[in-house]
Amino acid sequence: MGVIGTGMVGASFAYALMQRGLANEMVLIDTKRERAEAEAMDLNHGLPFVRPMRIWAGDYSDLASAAITVVTAGAAQQPGETRLQLLERNTAILREVIPAIVRHNPDGIILLASNPVDLMTYLTVQLSGLPPAKVIGSGTILDTARFRTLLGERYTVDPRSVHAYIVGEHGDSEVPLWSLANIGGVPLRDFRSAGGIGYDEAALQNIFERTSDAAYTIIQRKGATYYAIGLGLLAITEAILRNQHTVLTVSSLMTTQQDVPEICISLPSIVGARGIEAVLQLPLSPEEEAAFRRSASTLRTRFEQIPAQ
Ligand SMILES: NC(=O)c1ccc[n+]([C@@H]2O[C@H](COP(=O)([O-])OP(=O)(O)OC[C@H]3O[C@@H](n4cnc5c(N)ncnc54)[C@H](O)[C@@H]3O)[C@@H](O)[C@H]2O)c1
């Protein structure tokens, strides 16, 4: 396993991976070498409490046998910085990181969390030359987890029994799929909780707003979000390493979606050892389909604003 960028997200993922005992080896790579070394030391000191594995701070040449390289390099938006400036900054980082990964590891899977994650995933498809199935963005896995958590809280149900997706951009144009949302197979519109809580459109709209505002709320209070995305990256990694064929809302290159421009964006997808095995064709409502297409167009337009290097 390779982790590029050992800031808050990279370290949270590394900590989660080590506890799950999924990999024998993990190399941490960061331009701030001392940061990667310190994270490796700290994680190593926890090994007596979990399962043995080899964790070290290294270089790109150490990635040669990595099944997956997780890319979390790149900073989040700074105060006063526009989204486009951030995009340019993180694009420059990826133009350095991705060719270095592929040079040493031409067969592995690249999993990205760096934002704006859909555009970074698309850029990686182009920069890496890898089959598109092997380039995966964390996409709306986190938004979907937030959505399921809040719905589970409302109805006092384990979020794992809440089946509801956020698709589209990981960002402002994301789309909640209300028409398919269900709890244990019961459509949300018909569901009544043990405590008598039933359908209420305004309350559900509020849940979606809290889902899409969650990153802003957390960043305002503690500067960054990292635990939940760390676990989301772990879920994707586990699906690949154990060849689980798990359905996850991750970002990948759209190849068969009608009327969607070429871009990476999230839809529920089957993830296994080969990476993206299939993107589900969902029976969306006309409004959801239109919103998904708008989200894809927004991403495509933003991608075209990236200056050529
Ligand atoms: N996809 C998601 O759902 C999600 C959620 C949270 C954060 N993020 C994104 O993840 C990224 C990382 O967030 P963070 O909070 O860990 O940031 P951070 O600033 O804590 O860490 C980023 C790390 O990347 C390193 N880095 C920068 N350039 C590099 C390069 N060229 N090579 C190797 N390492 C390099 C930095 O030294 C730093 O240690 C951001 O883009 C953030 O927006 C995504």
mmCIF file of C-alpha atoms and ligand atoms in Angstrom:
data_model
loop_
_atom_site.group_PDB
_atom_site.id
_atom_site.type_symbol
_atom_site.label_atom_id
_atom_site.label_comp_id
_atom_site.label_asym_id
_atom_site.label_seq_id
_atom_site.Cartn_x
_atom_site.Cartn_y
_atom_site.Cartn_z
ATOM 1 C CA MET A 1 0.000 0.000 0.000
ATOM 2 C CA GLY A 2 1.277 3.468 -0.842
ATOM 3 C CA VAL A 3 0.065 6.712 0.692
ATOM 4 C CA ILE A 4 1.089 9.963 -1.002
ATOM 5 C CA GLY A 5 0.487 12.936 1.277
ATOM 6 C CA THR A 6 0.618 12.225 4.991
ATOM 7 C CA GLY A 7 -1.383 15.190 6.248
ATOM 8 C CA MET A 8 -4.652 14.799 8.132
ATOM 9 C CA VAL A 9 -6.418 12.653 5.527
ATOM 10 C CA GLY A 10 -3.418 10.473 4.635
ATOM 11 C CA ALA A 11 -2.555 9.843 8.292
ATOM 12 C CA SER A 12 -6.182 9.083 9.212
ATOM 13 C CA PHE A 13 -6.374 6.555 6.388
ATOM 14 C CA ALA A 14 -3.031 5.003 7.401
ATOM 15 C CA TYR A 15 -4.204 4.700 11.017
ATOM 16 C CA ALA A 16 -7.465 3.045 9.935
ATOM 17 C CA LEU A 17 -5.689 0.674 7.523
ATOM 18 C CA MET A 18 -3.245 -0.466 10.158
ATOM 19 C CA GLN A 19 -6.070 -1.298 12.551
ATOM 20 C CA ARG A 20 -7.987 -3.296 9.940
ATOM 21 C CA GLY A 21 -4.878 -5.429 9.242
ATOM 22 C CA LEU A 22 -5.519 -5.473 5.498
ATOM 23 C CA ALA A 23 -1.992 -4.894 4.177
ATOM 24 C CA ASN A 24 1.439 -6.302 4.978
ATOM 25 C CA GLU A 25 3.313 -3.165 3.989
ATOM 26 C CA MET A 26 2.585 0.551 3.791
ATOM 27 C CA VAL A 27 4.941 3.240 2.527
ATOM 28 C CA LEU A 28 4.263 6.882 3.393
ATOM 29 C CA ILE A 29 5.463 9.563 0.962
ATOM 30 C CA ASP A 30 5.303 13.321 1.495
ATOM 31 C CA THR A 31 7.321 16.291 0.296
ATOM 32 C CA LYS A 32 7.635 17.071 3.982
ATOM 33 C CA ARG A 33 9.813 14.020 4.581
ATOM 34 C CA GLU A 34 10.002 14.588 8.323
ATOM 35 C CA ARG A 35 6.223 14.576 8.547
ATOM 36 C CA ALA A 36 6.061 11.189 6.816
ATOM 37 C CA GLU A 37 8.836 9.869 9.062
ATOM 38 C CA ALA A 38 7.086 11.046 12.206
ATOM 39 C CA GLU A 39 3.776 9.490 11.114
ATOM 40 C CA ALA A 40 5.569 6.217 10.348
ATOM 41 C CA MET A 41 7.190 6.223 13.791
ATOM 42 C CA ASP A 42 3.936 6.997 15.577
ATOM 43 C CA LEU A 43 2.046 4.291 13.665
ATOM 44 C CA ASN A 44 4.831 1.740 14.206
ATOM 45 C CA HIS A 45 4.637 2.318 17.947
ATOM 46 C CA GLY A 46 1.037 1.129 17.829
ATOM 47 C CA LEU A 47 1.835 -2.201 16.146
ATOM 48 C CA PRO A 48 2.037 -4.200 19.400
ATOM 49 C CA PHE A 49 -1.652 -3.399 19.880
ATOM 50 C CA VAL A 50 -2.766 -4.548 16.404
ATOM 51 C CA ARG A 51 -1.298 -6.908 13.784
ATOM 52 C CA PRO A 52 2.271 -6.860 12.507
ATOM 53 C CA MET A 53 2.943 -4.965 9.294
ATOM 54 C CA ARG A 54 5.808 -2.940 7.840
ATOM 55 C CA ILE A 55 5.279 0.835 7.812
ATOM 56 C CA TRP A 56 7.977 3.253 6.665
ATOM 57 C CA ALA A 57 8.556 6.691 5.135
ATOM 58 C CA GLY A 58 9.924 6.170 1.660
ATOM 59 C CA ASP A 59 10.228 7.211 -1.959
ATOM 60 C CA TYR A 60 8.345 6.509 -5.157
ATOM 61 C CA SER A 61 10.603 3.540 -5.904
ATOM 62 C CA ASP A 62 9.091 1.856 -2.815
ATOM 63 C CA LEU A 63 5.715 1.767 -4.592
ATOM 64 C CA ALA A 64 6.823 -0.917 -7.055
ATOM 65 C CA SER A 65 4.680 -3.703 -5.599
ATOM 66 C CA ALA A 66 1.833 -1.634 -4.150
ATOM 67 C CA ALA A 67 -1.618 -2.939 -5.127
ATOM 68 C CA ILE A 68 -3.070 0.507 -4.401
ATOM 69 C CA THR A 69 -1.583 3.974 -4.100
ATOM 70 C CA VAL A 70 -3.793 6.379 -2.186
ATOM 71 C CA VAL A 71 -3.238 10.029 -3.147
ATOM 72 C CA THR A 72 -4.175 12.628 -0.531
ATOM 73 C CA ALA A 73 -1.470 15.157 -1.440
ATOM 74 C CA GLY A 74 -2.613 18.719 -1.840
ATOM 75 C CA ALA A 75 -4.002 21.327 0.414
ATOM 76 C CA ALA A 76 -7.550 22.391 1.064
ATOM 77 C CA GLN A 77 -8.841 25.854 0.159
ATOM 78 C CA GLN A 78 -7.086 28.698 1.995
ATOM 79 C CA PRO A 79 -8.975 31.780 3.224
ATOM 80 C CA GLY A 80 -9.357 34.196 0.292
ATOM 81 C CA GLU A 81 -8.339 31.579 -2.254
ATOM 82 C CA THR A 82 -10.722 30.934 -5.123
ATOM 83 C CA ARG A 83 -11.740 27.441 -6.101
ATOM 84 C CA LEU A 84 -9.901 27.922 -9.390
ATOM 85 C CA GLN A 85 -6.674 28.897 -7.619
ATOM 86 C CA LEU A 86 -6.947 25.774 -5.480
ATOM 87 C CA LEU A 87 -7.609 23.745 -8.595
ATOM 88 C CA GLU A 88 -4.463 25.125 -10.238
ATOM 89 C CA ARG A 89 -2.374 24.435 -7.129
ATOM 90 C CA ASN A 90 -3.544 20.841 -6.760
ATOM 91 C CA THR A 91 -3.295 20.242 -10.504
ATOM 92 C CA ALA A 92 0.393 21.199 -10.326
ATOM 93 C CA ILE A 93 0.883 18.698 -7.476
ATOM 94 C CA LEU A 94 -0.800 15.899 -9.406
ATOM 95 C CA ARG A 95 1.257 16.617 -12.531
ATOM 96 C CA GLU A 96 4.279 15.823 -10.397
ATOM 97 C CA VAL A 97 2.869 12.934 -8.332
ATOM 98 C CA ILE A 98 0.966 10.801 -10.872
ATOM 99 C CA PRO A 99 3.779 10.271 -13.437
ATOM 100 C CA ALA A 100 6.123 9.399 -10.551
ATOM 101 C CA ILE A 101 3.684 6.747 -9.282
ATOM 102 C CA VAL A 102 3.146 5.168 -12.708
ATOM 103 C CA ARG A 103 6.873 5.156 -13.501
ATOM 104 C CA HIS A 104 7.468 2.814 -10.569
ATOM 105 C CA ASN A 105 4.103 1.081 -10.412
ATOM 106 C CA PRO A 106 2.464 0.750 -13.842
ATOM 107 C CA ASP A 107 -0.027 -1.954 -12.783
ATOM 108 C CA GLY A 108 -1.484 -0.758 -9.498
ATOM 109 C CA ILE A 109 -4.721 1.053 -8.740
ATOM 110 C CA ILE A 110 -4.660 4.764 -7.930
ATOM 111 C CA LEU A 111 -7.229 5.947 -5.382
ATOM 112 C CA LEU A 112 -7.605 9.708 -4.974
ATOM 113 C CA ALA A 113 -9.003 11.894 -2.216
ATOM 114 C CA SER A 114 -7.295 15.200 -3.133
ATOM 115 C CA ASN A 115 -9.826 17.904 -3.955
ATOM 116 C CA PRO A 116 -11.558 18.811 -6.161
ATOM 117 C CA VAL A 117 -11.611 15.037 -6.245
ATOM 118 C CA ASP A 118 -13.641 14.472 -9.436
ATOM 119 C CA LEU A 119 -11.365 16.752 -11.460
ATOM 120 C CA MET A 120 -8.252 15.265 -9.860
ATOM 121 C CA THR A 121 -9.522 11.793 -10.775
ATOM 122 C CA TYR A 122 -10.133 12.811 -14.389
ATOM 123 C CA LEU A 123 -6.722 14.447 -14.566
ATOM 124 C CA THR A 124 -5.208 11.213 -13.212
ATOM 125 C CA VAL A 125 -6.932 9.150 -15.925
ATOM 126 C CA GLN A 126 -5.214 11.417 -18.455
ATOM 127 C CA LEU A 127 -1.818 11.710 -16.763
ATOM 128 C CA SER A 128 -1.438 8.049 -15.824
ATOM 129 C CA GLY A 129 -2.422 6.290 -19.035
ATOM 130 C CA LEU A 130 -3.897 3.565 -16.791
ATOM 131 C CA PRO A 131 -7.068 1.733 -17.782
ATOM 132 C CA PRO A 132 -9.861 3.993 -16.429
ATOM 133 C CA ALA A 133 -11.142 1.169 -14.171
ATOM 134 C CA LYS A 134 -7.915 1.490 -12.182
ATOM 135 C CA VAL A 135 -8.359 5.170 -11.364
ATOM 136 C CA ILE A 136 -10.865 5.757 -8.590
ATOM 137 C CA GLY A 137 -11.829 8.933 -6.755
ATOM 138 C CA SER A 138 -13.381 8.837 -3.301
ATOM 139 C CA GLY A 139 -16.141 10.930 -4.891
ATOM 140 C CA THR A 140 -19.369 11.024 -2.925
ATOM 141 C CA ILE A 141 -18.532 8.089 -0.640
ATOM 142 C CA LEU A 142 -18.251 10.580 2.225
ATOM 143 C CA ASP A 143 -21.372 12.551 1.273
ATOM 144 C CA THR A 144 -23.324 9.284 1.045
ATOM 145 C CA ALA A 145 -22.028 8.243 4.481
ATOM 146 C CA ARG A 146 -23.066 11.595 5.960
ATOM 147 C CA PHE A 147 -26.502 11.295 4.348
ATOM 148 C CA ARG A 148 -27.065 7.762 5.661
ATOM 149 C CA THR A 149 -25.875 8.773 9.128
ATOM 150 C CA LEU A 150 -28.306 11.700 9.345
ATOM 151 C CA LEU A 151 -31.206 9.629 7.976
ATOM 152 C CA GLY A 152 -30.363 6.879 10.463
ATOM 153 C CA GLU A 153 -30.432 9.437 13.294
ATOM 154 C CA ARG A 154 -33.825 10.770 12.213
ATOM 155 C CA TYR A 155 -35.443 7.339 12.062
ATOM 156 C CA THR A 156 -33.373 5.697 14.860
ATOM 157 C CA VAL A 157 -32.041 3.069 12.461
ATOM 158 C CA ASP A 158 -28.498 1.741 12.017
ATOM 159 C CA PRO A 159 -27.072 3.790 9.096
ATOM 160 C CA ARG A 160 -25.957 0.506 7.521
ATOM 161 C CA SER A 161 -29.654 -0.337 7.057
ATOM 162 C CA VAL A 162 -30.292 2.999 5.327
ATOM 163 C CA HIS A 163 -29.847 2.659 1.561
ATOM 164 C CA ALA A 164 -29.586 6.132 0.134
ATOM 165 C CA TYR A 165 -27.085 7.614 -2.297
ATOM 166 C CA ILE A 166 -25.602 10.997 -3.015
ATOM 167 C CA VAL A 167 -24.324 11.025 -6.608
ATOM 168 C CA GLY A 168 -22.691 13.557 -8.924
ATOM 169 C CA GLU A 169 -19.929 15.960 -7.951
ATOM 170 C CA HIS A 170 -18.291 15.726 -4.533
ATOM 171 C CA GLY A 171 -19.248 19.348 -3.957
ATOM 172 C CA ASP A 172 -21.957 21.913 -4.429
ATOM 173 C CA SER A 173 -23.799 20.297 -7.352
ATOM 174 C CA GLU A 174 -24.154 16.864 -5.718
ATOM 175 C CA VAL A 175 -27.519 15.110 -6.042
ATOM 176 C CA PRO A 176 -29.522 13.160 -3.420
ATOM 177 C CA LEU A 177 -31.377 10.216 -4.941
ATOM 178 C CA TRP A 178 -34.616 10.471 -2.966
ATOM 179 C CA SER A 179 -36.556 8.304 -5.421
ATOM 180 C CA LEU A 180 -34.415 5.250 -4.580
ATOM 181 C CA ALA A 181 -33.824 5.901 -0.872
ATOM 182 C CA ASN A 182 -35.106 3.144 1.387
ATOM 183 C CA ILE A 183 -34.684 1.685 4.840
ATOM 184 C CA GLY A 184 -34.562 -2.094 4.837
ATOM 185 C CA GLY A 185 -36.342 -2.123 1.475
ATOM 186 C CA VAL A 186 -39.165 0.241 2.542
ATOM 187 C CA PRO A 187 -39.179 3.418 0.386
ATOM 188 C CA LEU A 188 -38.500 6.500 2.515
ATOM 189 C CA ARG A 189 -41.903 7.947 1.629
ATOM 190 C CA ASP A 190 -43.612 4.922 3.276
ATOM 191 C CA PHE A 191 -41.226 4.352 6.166
ATOM 192 C CA ARG A 192 -42.395 4.917 9.732
ATOM 193 C CA SER A 193 -39.894 4.523 12.566
ATOM 194 C CA ALA A 194 -40.519 2.592 15.774
ATOM 195 C CA GLY A 195 -41.094 5.974 17.430
ATOM 196 C CA GLY A 196 -43.669 6.996 14.812
ATOM 197 C CA ILE A 197 -41.437 9.304 12.727
ATOM 198 C CA GLY A 198 -42.659 9.302 9.136
ATOM 199 C CA TYR A 199 -42.214 11.222 5.880
ATOM 200 C CA ASP A 200 -41.690 14.980 6.145
ATOM 201 C CA GLU A 201 -40.348 16.715 3.061
ATOM 202 C CA ALA A 202 -38.981 19.785 4.883
ATOM 203 C CA ALA A 203 -37.136 17.623 7.432
ATOM 204 C CA LEU A 204 -35.607 15.523 4.651
ATOM 205 C CA GLN A 205 -34.553 18.602 2.709
ATOM 206 C CA ASN A 206 -32.881 19.824 5.881
ATOM 207 C CA ILE A 207 -31.003 16.516 6.127
ATOM 208 C CA PHE A 208 -29.666 16.973 2.599
ATOM 209 C CA GLU A 209 -28.610 20.552 3.380
ATOM 210 C CA ARG A 210 -26.760 19.372 6.485
ATOM 211 C CA THR A 211 -25.129 16.654 4.366
ATOM 212 C CA SER A 212 -23.837 19.050 1.753
ATOM 213 C CA ASP A 213 -22.831 21.694 4.345
ATOM 214 C CA ALA A 214 -21.068 19.203 6.610
ATOM 215 C CA ALA A 215 -17.562 19.893 5.286
ATOM 216 C CA TYR A 216 -18.016 23.671 5.725
ATOM 217 C CA THR A 217 -19.384 23.184 9.263
ATOM 218 C CA ILE A 218 -16.496 20.948 10.327
ATOM 219 C CA ILE A 219 -13.776 23.002 8.605
ATOM 220 C CA GLN A 220 -15.081 26.152 10.295
ATOM 221 C CA ARG A 221 -14.806 24.478 13.715
ATOM 222 C CA LYS A 222 -11.643 22.349 13.486
ATOM 223 C CA GLY A 223 -9.933 23.273 10.243
ATOM 224 C CA ALA A 224 -10.274 20.033 8.266
ATOM 225 C CA THR A 225 -12.232 16.804 7.930
ATOM 226 C CA TYR A 226 -10.348 13.531 8.011
ATOM 227 C CA TYR A 227 -11.659 10.632 10.129
ATOM 228 C CA ALA A 228 -14.714 9.789 8.025
ATOM 229 C CA ILE A 229 -12.871 10.165 4.695
ATOM 230 C CA GLY A 230 -10.074 8.005 6.147
ATOM 231 C CA LEU A 231 -12.638 5.267 6.801
ATOM 232 C CA GLY A 232 -14.231 5.824 3.381
ATOM 233 C CA LEU A 233 -10.840 5.281 1.744
ATOM 234 C CA LEU A 234 -10.470 2.169 3.889
ATOM 235 C CA ALA A 235 -13.823 0.820 2.634
ATOM 236 C CA ILE A 236 -12.712 1.300 -0.996
ATOM 237 C CA THR A 237 -9.326 -0.280 -0.259
ATOM 238 C CA GLU A 238 -10.947 -3.256 1.451
ATOM 239 C CA ALA A 239 -13.330 -3.799 -1.479
ATOM 240 C CA ILE A 240 -10.290 -3.944 -3.807
ATOM 241 C CA LEU A 241 -7.915 -6.011 -1.675
ATOM 242 C CA ARG A 242 -10.556 -8.567 -0.707
ATOM 243 C CA ASN A 243 -12.173 -8.492 -4.177
ATOM 244 C CA GLN A 244 -15.513 -7.882 -2.483
ATOM 245 C CA HIS A 245 -17.519 -6.480 -5.428
ATOM 246 C CA THR A 246 -18.933 -3.853 -3.057
ATOM 247 C CA VAL A 247 -21.317 -1.155 -4.302
ATOM 248 C CA LEU A 248 -19.817 2.215 -3.388
ATOM 249 C CA THR A 249 -20.475 5.759 -4.597
ATOM 250 C CA VAL A 250 -17.062 6.507 -6.046
ATOM 251 C CA SER A 251 -15.874 8.740 -8.845
ATOM 252 C CA SER A 252 -14.763 7.202 -12.126
ATOM 253 C CA LEU A 253 -14.652 7.923 -15.826
ATOM 254 C CA MET A 254 -18.121 7.931 -17.364
ATOM 255 C CA THR A 255 -18.091 5.751 -20.428
ATOM 256 C CA THR A 256 -21.617 4.416 -20.872
ATOM 257 C CA GLN A 257 -23.773 7.115 -19.267
ATOM 258 C CA GLN A 258 -26.074 8.748 -21.792
ATOM 259 C CA ASP A 259 -25.781 12.486 -22.393
ATOM 260 C CA VAL A 260 -23.001 12.969 -19.868
ATOM 261 C CA PRO A 261 -19.817 14.726 -21.015
ATOM 262 C CA GLU A 262 -16.549 12.860 -20.583
ATOM 263 C CA ILE A 263 -15.594 13.463 -16.962
ATOM 264 C CA CYS A 264 -15.111 11.556 -13.706
ATOM 265 C CA ILE A 265 -18.116 11.726 -11.396
ATOM 266 C CA SER A 266 -19.802 9.511 -8.800
ATOM 267 C CA LEU A 267 -22.488 6.910 -9.292
ATOM 268 C CA PRO A 268 -22.878 3.709 -7.282
ATOM 269 C CA SER A 269 -20.256 1.363 -8.707
ATOM 270 C CA ILE A 270 -19.145 -2.205 -8.092
ATOM 271 C CA VAL A 271 -15.605 -2.165 -6.721
ATOM 272 C CA GLY A 272 -13.355 -5.239 -6.637
ATOM 273 C CA ALA A 273 -9.820 -6.392 -7.346
ATOM 274 C CA ARG A 274 -9.854 -4.953 -10.872
ATOM 275 C CA GLY A 275 -10.996 -1.558 -9.590
ATOM 276 C CA ILE A 276 -14.285 -0.279 -11.032
ATOM 277 C CA GLU A 277 -16.058 -3.429 -12.277
ATOM 278 C CA ALA A 278 -19.307 -1.729 -13.271
ATOM 279 C CA VAL A 279 -21.128 1.549 -12.852
ATOM 280 C CA LEU A 280 -24.754 0.875 -11.921
ATOM 281 C CA GLN A 281 -27.435 2.048 -14.329
ATOM 282 C CA LEU A 282 -29.986 3.436 -11.893
ATOM 283 C CA PRO A 283 -33.638 4.112 -12.677
ATOM 284 C CA LEU A 284 -33.449 7.818 -11.757
ATOM 285 C CA SER A 285 -36.429 10.171 -11.752
ATOM 286 C CA PRO A 286 -36.354 12.746 -14.592
ATOM 287 C CA GLU A 287 -35.413 15.509 -12.075
ATOM 288 C CA GLU A 288 -32.567 13.427 -10.651
ATOM 289 C CA GLU A 289 -31.309 12.575 -14.098
ATOM 290 C CA ALA A 290 -31.324 16.249 -15.117
ATOM 291 C CA ALA A 291 -29.545 17.261 -11.888
ATOM 292 C CA PHE A 292 -26.908 14.555 -12.444
ATOM 293 C CA ARG A 293 -26.317 15.759 -15.989
ATOM 294 C CA ARG A 294 -26.018 19.363 -14.756
ATOM 295 C CA SER A 295 -23.486 18.242 -12.151
ATOM 296 C CA ALA A 296 -21.414 16.490 -14.841
ATOM 297 C CA SER A 297 -21.544 19.569 -17.096
ATOM 298 C CA THR A 298 -20.460 21.813 -14.217
ATOM 299 C CA LEU A 299 -17.440 19.577 -13.654
ATOM 300 C CA ARG A 300 -16.582 19.456 -17.337
ATOM 301 C CA THR A 301 -16.745 23.257 -17.616
ATOM 302 C CA ARG A 302 -14.516 23.640 -14.580
ATOM 303 C CA PHE A 303 -12.054 21.084 -15.947
ATOM 304 C CA GLU A 304 -11.751 23.066 -19.171
ATOM 305 C CA GLN A 305 -10.664 26.113 -17.142
ATOM 306 C CA ILE A 306 -7.500 24.335 -16.006
ATOM 307 C CA PRO A 307 -4.617 25.946 -17.873
ATOM 308 C CA ALA A 308 -2.404 23.630 -19.908
ATOM 309 C CA GLN A 309 0.889 23.258 -18.084
HETATM 310 N N1 LIG B 1 -12.418 13.574 -1.039
HETATM 311 C C1 LIG B 1 -12.848 13.891 0.169
HETATM 312 O O1 LIG B 1 -13.966 13.520 0.553
HETATM 313 C C2 LIG B 1 -11.956 14.702 1.048
HETATM 314 C C3 LIG B 1 -12.232 14.904 2.402
HETATM 315 C C4 LIG B 1 -11.343 15.667 3.152
HETATM 316 C C5 LIG B 1 -10.228 16.241 2.551
HETATM 317 N N2 LIG B 1 -10.007 16.020 1.228
HETATM 318 C C6 LIG B 1 -8.850 16.580 0.520
HETATM 319 O O2 LIG B 1 -7.695 15.814 0.814
HETATM 320 C C7 LIG B 1 -6.539 16.634 0.607
HETATM 321 C C8 LIG B 1 -5.646 16.540 1.825
HETATM 322 O O3 LIG B 1 -6.279 17.106 2.946
HETATM 323 P P1 LIG B 1 -5.523 17.168 4.347
HETATM 324 O O4 LIG B 1 -6.485 17.732 5.327
HETATM 325 O O5 LIG B 1 -4.866 15.867 4.622
HETATM 326 O O6 LIG B 1 -4.403 18.263 4.003
HETATM 327 P P2 LIG B 1 -2.999 18.450 4.746
HETATM 328 O O7 LIG B 1 -2.526 19.808 4.375
HETATM 329 O O8 LIG B 1 -3.123 18.071 6.180
HETATM 330 O O9 LIG B 1 -2.066 17.350 4.039
HETATM 331 C C9 LIG B 1 -1.664 17.417 2.722
HETATM 332 C C10 LIG B 1 -0.280 16.792 2.647
HETATM 333 O O10 LIG B 1 0.100 16.685 1.270
HETATM 334 C C11 LIG B 1 1.499 16.919 1.221
HETATM 335 N N3 LIG B 1 1.917 17.273 -0.128
HETATM 336 C C12 LIG B 1 1.745 18.444 -0.795
HETATM 337 N N4 LIG B 1 2.300 18.359 -2.029
HETATM 338 C C13 LIG B 1 2.820 17.122 -2.143
HETATM 339 C C14 LIG B 1 3.516 16.447 -3.169
HETATM 340 N N5 LIG B 1 3.797 17.041 -4.335
HETATM 341 N N6 LIG B 1 3.922 15.184 -2.929
HETATM 342 C C15 LIG B 1 3.676 14.563 -1.754
HETATM 343 N N7 LIG B 1 3.003 15.167 -0.741
HETATM 344 C C16 LIG B 1 2.601 16.424 -0.935
HETATM 345 C C17 LIG B 1 1.721 18.043 2.221
HETATM 346 O O11 LIG B 1 3.080 18.157 2.619
HETATM 347 C C18 LIG B 1 0.799 17.627 3.367
HETATM 348 O O12 LIG B 1 1.464 16.825 4.324
HETATM 349 C C19 LIG B 1 -7.077 18.051 0.330
HETATM 350 O O13 LIG B 1 -7.086 18.255 -1.067
HETATM 351 C C20 LIG B 1 -8.474 18.003 0.893
HETATM 352 O O14 LIG B 1 -9.331 18.955 0.279
HETATM 353 C C21 LIG B 1 -10.830 15.261 0.480
#
